[in-house]
XYZ file of C-alpha atoms in Angstrom:
256
model
C 65.736 128.627 118.672
C 62.419 127.518 117.235
C 59.087 129.114 117.748
C 55.408 127.923 117.696
C 53.408 130.452 115.746
C 49.772 130.416 114.483
C 49.220 131.927 110.995
C 46.389 134.338 110.364
C 45.496 135.354 106.809
C 43.140 138.040 105.421
C 42.579 138.360 101.667
C 41.247 141.437 99.864
C 39.931 141.501 96.321
C 37.039 141.301 93.893
C 34.432 138.537 94.065
C 34.730 135.754 91.438
C 31.780 134.091 89.680
C 31.168 132.015 92.846
C 30.801 135.086 94.951
C 34.172 134.511 96.685
C 37.475 136.378 96.821
C 39.088 132.820 96.964
C 37.851 129.499 98.123
C 38.964 128.608 101.641
C 40.175 125.205 100.447
C 42.461 126.835 97.902
C 43.705 129.365 100.515
C 44.634 126.608 102.988
C 46.176 124.362 100.385
C 48.371 126.971 98.750
C 49.468 128.448 102.033
C 50.170 125.167 103.847
C 52.149 123.789 100.771
C 54.239 127.039 100.521
C 54.893 127.177 104.299
C 55.884 123.509 104.407
C 58.201 123.909 101.459
C 59.785 127.161 102.322
C 60.054 127.901 106.086
C 58.431 125.249 108.242
C 61.103 123.096 110.052
C 63.881 125.066 108.329
C 66.732 127.012 109.834
C 65.719 130.595 109.242
C 68.765 132.784 108.568
C 68.351 136.633 108.645
C 70.884 137.554 105.895
C 71.357 141.105 107.101
C 72.680 139.902 110.449
C 76.141 140.927 111.536
C 78.995 138.339 111.653
C 77.228 135.986 109.234
C 78.784 134.029 106.323
C 76.728 131.871 103.922
C 78.212 129.523 101.379
C 76.125 127.690 98.773
C 77.187 124.769 96.657
C 75.150 122.314 94.532
C 72.242 121.315 96.822
C 74.120 122.345 100.022
C 74.227 125.448 102.151
C 76.648 126.270 104.968
C 75.849 128.993 107.554
C 78.557 130.350 109.807
C 77.832 132.862 112.535
C 79.841 134.337 115.480
C 78.168 134.790 118.887
C 78.932 138.091 120.646
C 81.324 136.218 122.973
C 83.400 135.069 119.996
C 82.163 131.490 119.904
C 81.022 130.113 116.590
C 77.826 128.498 115.145
C 78.230 126.334 111.944
C 75.474 124.515 110.112
C 75.824 122.533 106.879
C 72.587 121.158 105.495
C 70.782 120.425 102.281
C 69.709 123.825 100.835
C 66.053 123.169 101.283
C 66.498 122.844 105.001
C 67.830 126.393 105.315
C 65.778 129.444 104.452
C 67.728 132.704 103.731
C 65.468 135.570 104.850
C 66.353 139.110 103.638
C 65.825 140.723 107.094
C 67.986 141.878 109.967
C 66.228 139.856 112.572
C 63.651 136.971 112.635
C 60.562 138.286 114.334
C 56.795 137.646 113.775
C 56.540 141.027 112.037
C 59.546 140.648 109.714
C 58.621 137.093 108.760
C 55.025 138.149 107.991
C 56.149 140.865 105.623
C 58.699 138.612 103.934
C 56.078 135.866 103.486
C 53.308 138.156 102.382
C 55.346 139.527 99.489
C 55.881 136.043 98.102
C 52.461 134.432 98.932
C 50.500 137.046 97.155
C 51.879 135.886 93.805
C 50.475 132.440 94.236
C 46.778 133.420 94.558
C 44.239 133.852 91.726
C 44.114 137.343 90.067
C 40.998 138.266 92.092
C 43.146 138.510 95.179
C 44.490 142.088 95.223
C 45.773 142.308 98.776
C 46.908 139.950 101.592
C 47.337 140.647 105.271
C 49.489 138.026 107.078
C 50.250 137.730 110.794
C 52.099 135.254 112.925
C 50.766 134.966 116.401
C 52.783 133.219 119.102
C 50.967 130.430 120.956
C 49.568 131.715 124.279
C 51.253 129.825 127.151
C 50.269 130.425 130.638
C 53.170 129.244 132.762
C 56.604 127.845 131.903
C 57.777 126.566 128.614
C 60.841 125.006 127.107
C 62.539 126.575 124.070
C 64.642 124.209 122.006
C 65.817 123.068 118.680
C 66.655 119.521 117.496
C 66.759 117.175 114.481
C 65.349 113.668 114.053
C 67.606 111.578 111.802
C 65.030 108.754 111.466
C 62.119 110.968 110.531
C 60.773 110.616 106.964
C 59.562 114.256 106.770
C 61.040 117.599 107.481
C 61.626 116.900 111.199
C 64.811 115.219 110.092
C 66.397 118.652 109.524
C 69.109 119.150 112.129
C 68.286 122.695 113.246
C 64.533 123.208 113.625
C 62.797 124.007 116.892
C 59.778 124.688 119.048
C 58.529 126.756 121.924
C 56.416 124.382 123.979
C 54.391 123.930 127.128
C 55.691 121.675 129.900
C 53.640 120.147 132.698
C 55.023 118.078 135.555
C 52.943 116.226 138.150
C 54.053 114.591 141.366
C 51.520 112.207 142.895
C 48.777 113.757 140.815
C 49.585 117.391 141.857
C 51.089 119.814 139.437
C 54.608 120.929 140.449
C 55.210 124.357 139.010
C 58.592 124.682 140.756
C 59.900 121.679 138.841
C 58.426 123.058 135.637
C 60.268 126.320 136.174
C 63.578 124.537 136.869
C 63.440 122.395 133.680
C 62.084 125.299 131.557
C 65.061 127.369 132.715
C 67.502 124.535 132.099
C 65.993 124.029 128.612
C 65.803 127.642 127.666
C 67.245 128.295 124.163
C 68.803 124.726 124.175
C 69.707 122.297 121.479
C 68.588 118.826 122.463
C 70.992 116.439 120.755
C 71.323 112.669 120.438
C 74.497 111.294 122.023
C 75.154 108.963 119.125
C 75.124 111.882 116.680
C 77.883 113.845 118.625
C 81.361 113.724 117.163
C 84.757 114.932 118.350
C 85.035 118.688 118.217
C 87.076 121.550 119.720
C 86.998 122.062 123.495
C 83.847 123.783 124.542
C 82.050 122.938 121.304
C 79.634 120.188 120.357
C 79.358 118.827 116.787
C 76.381 116.627 115.691
C 76.417 114.855 112.347
C 74.147 112.369 110.644
C 72.819 111.291 107.278
C 69.041 111.305 106.749
C 66.781 110.790 103.699
C 67.163 114.454 102.695
C 70.946 114.345 102.857
C 73.953 115.041 105.027
C 73.519 117.270 108.125
C 76.136 118.808 110.408
C 75.808 121.314 113.281
C 78.513 122.812 115.576
C 77.722 125.161 118.433
C 78.946 125.945 121.924
C 78.495 123.065 124.416
C 76.799 125.468 126.925
C 73.763 125.535 124.618
C 73.462 121.673 124.277
C 71.750 118.979 126.236
C 72.237 115.379 125.039
C 69.922 112.446 125.501
C 70.531 108.786 124.646
C 67.761 108.471 122.097
C 66.258 110.451 119.179
C 64.835 113.779 120.505
C 61.175 112.988 119.651
C 58.650 114.593 122.028
C 57.849 111.107 123.269
C 61.483 110.444 124.173
C 61.860 113.943 125.628
C 58.910 113.326 127.998
C 60.278 109.892 128.806
C 63.762 111.286 129.568
C 62.428 114.019 131.737
C 60.122 111.770 133.690
C 63.084 109.307 134.329
C 65.352 112.133 135.450
C 62.757 113.432 137.919
C 62.145 109.913 139.186
C 65.795 109.700 139.992
C 65.454 112.650 142.215
C 62.034 111.742 143.621
C 62.133 107.905 143.796
C 59.106 107.511 146.093
C 56.869 109.851 144.097
C 54.677 109.001 141.120
C 55.873 111.248 138.220
C 53.905 112.286 135.207
C 55.293 114.578 132.469
C 53.349 116.228 129.651
C 55.782 117.617 127.092
C 54.358 119.447 124.106
C 55.750 119.982 120.639
C 54.299 122.893 118.731
C 50.625 123.842 119.183
C 48.183 121.379 120.714
C 50.240 118.159 120.394
C 52.700 116.357 122.586
C 53.347 113.245 124.690
C 52.836 111.915 128.181
C 55.237 109.760 130.241
C 54.524 108.291 133.709
C 56.867 106.529 136.064
């Protein structure tokens, strides 16, 4: 599943002729471009993980992995949508070390050291933890297996309902939110999603128990709208407002 991490950087080195180790503008530009190109909105695969098989062809990468219960995960994507990480497990610490070793090479020679940390967004209360792909998106959100760890707020008649928040956060814990039109025939107990987007062909197969389909693209706006409509069905005489977030500090509101 996806995460929402904040990136913190510290640079160590000699001062240049401007009295700086490195201009903040350069730091932000280099780091953002590298993160966007390498790991953001990509499927991060720890290549030392057990029961993993990776196949690479021209421009395409297939990842196969077996869950402990014997069920299979299979993803075929353009290679730039999958990041192969030489670690046993994806954690903030392992990713920070892997990224640091590569980022340091991009900075000017005055930069002699780099300390990098990923910090999870602080969320007080419940959150939903999901992955998805947006076929119609022009950017990297079109990638079929990227995700988020996000806040969720539900209000009935202007009052926050934390019980409902907990119910939906539990239902959407480590879930793939798919689009019904993208789902193809697959083996019993499995769901397969396929689509073609500007970056290429995408396919994902995983156990049905980890999936939740909606009738639209799974944008945060449509997720908020879907959730508000579902709650309204259960609470027809109440005014329902849903705030669904995506990543840090951004999201959508739906009211019915």
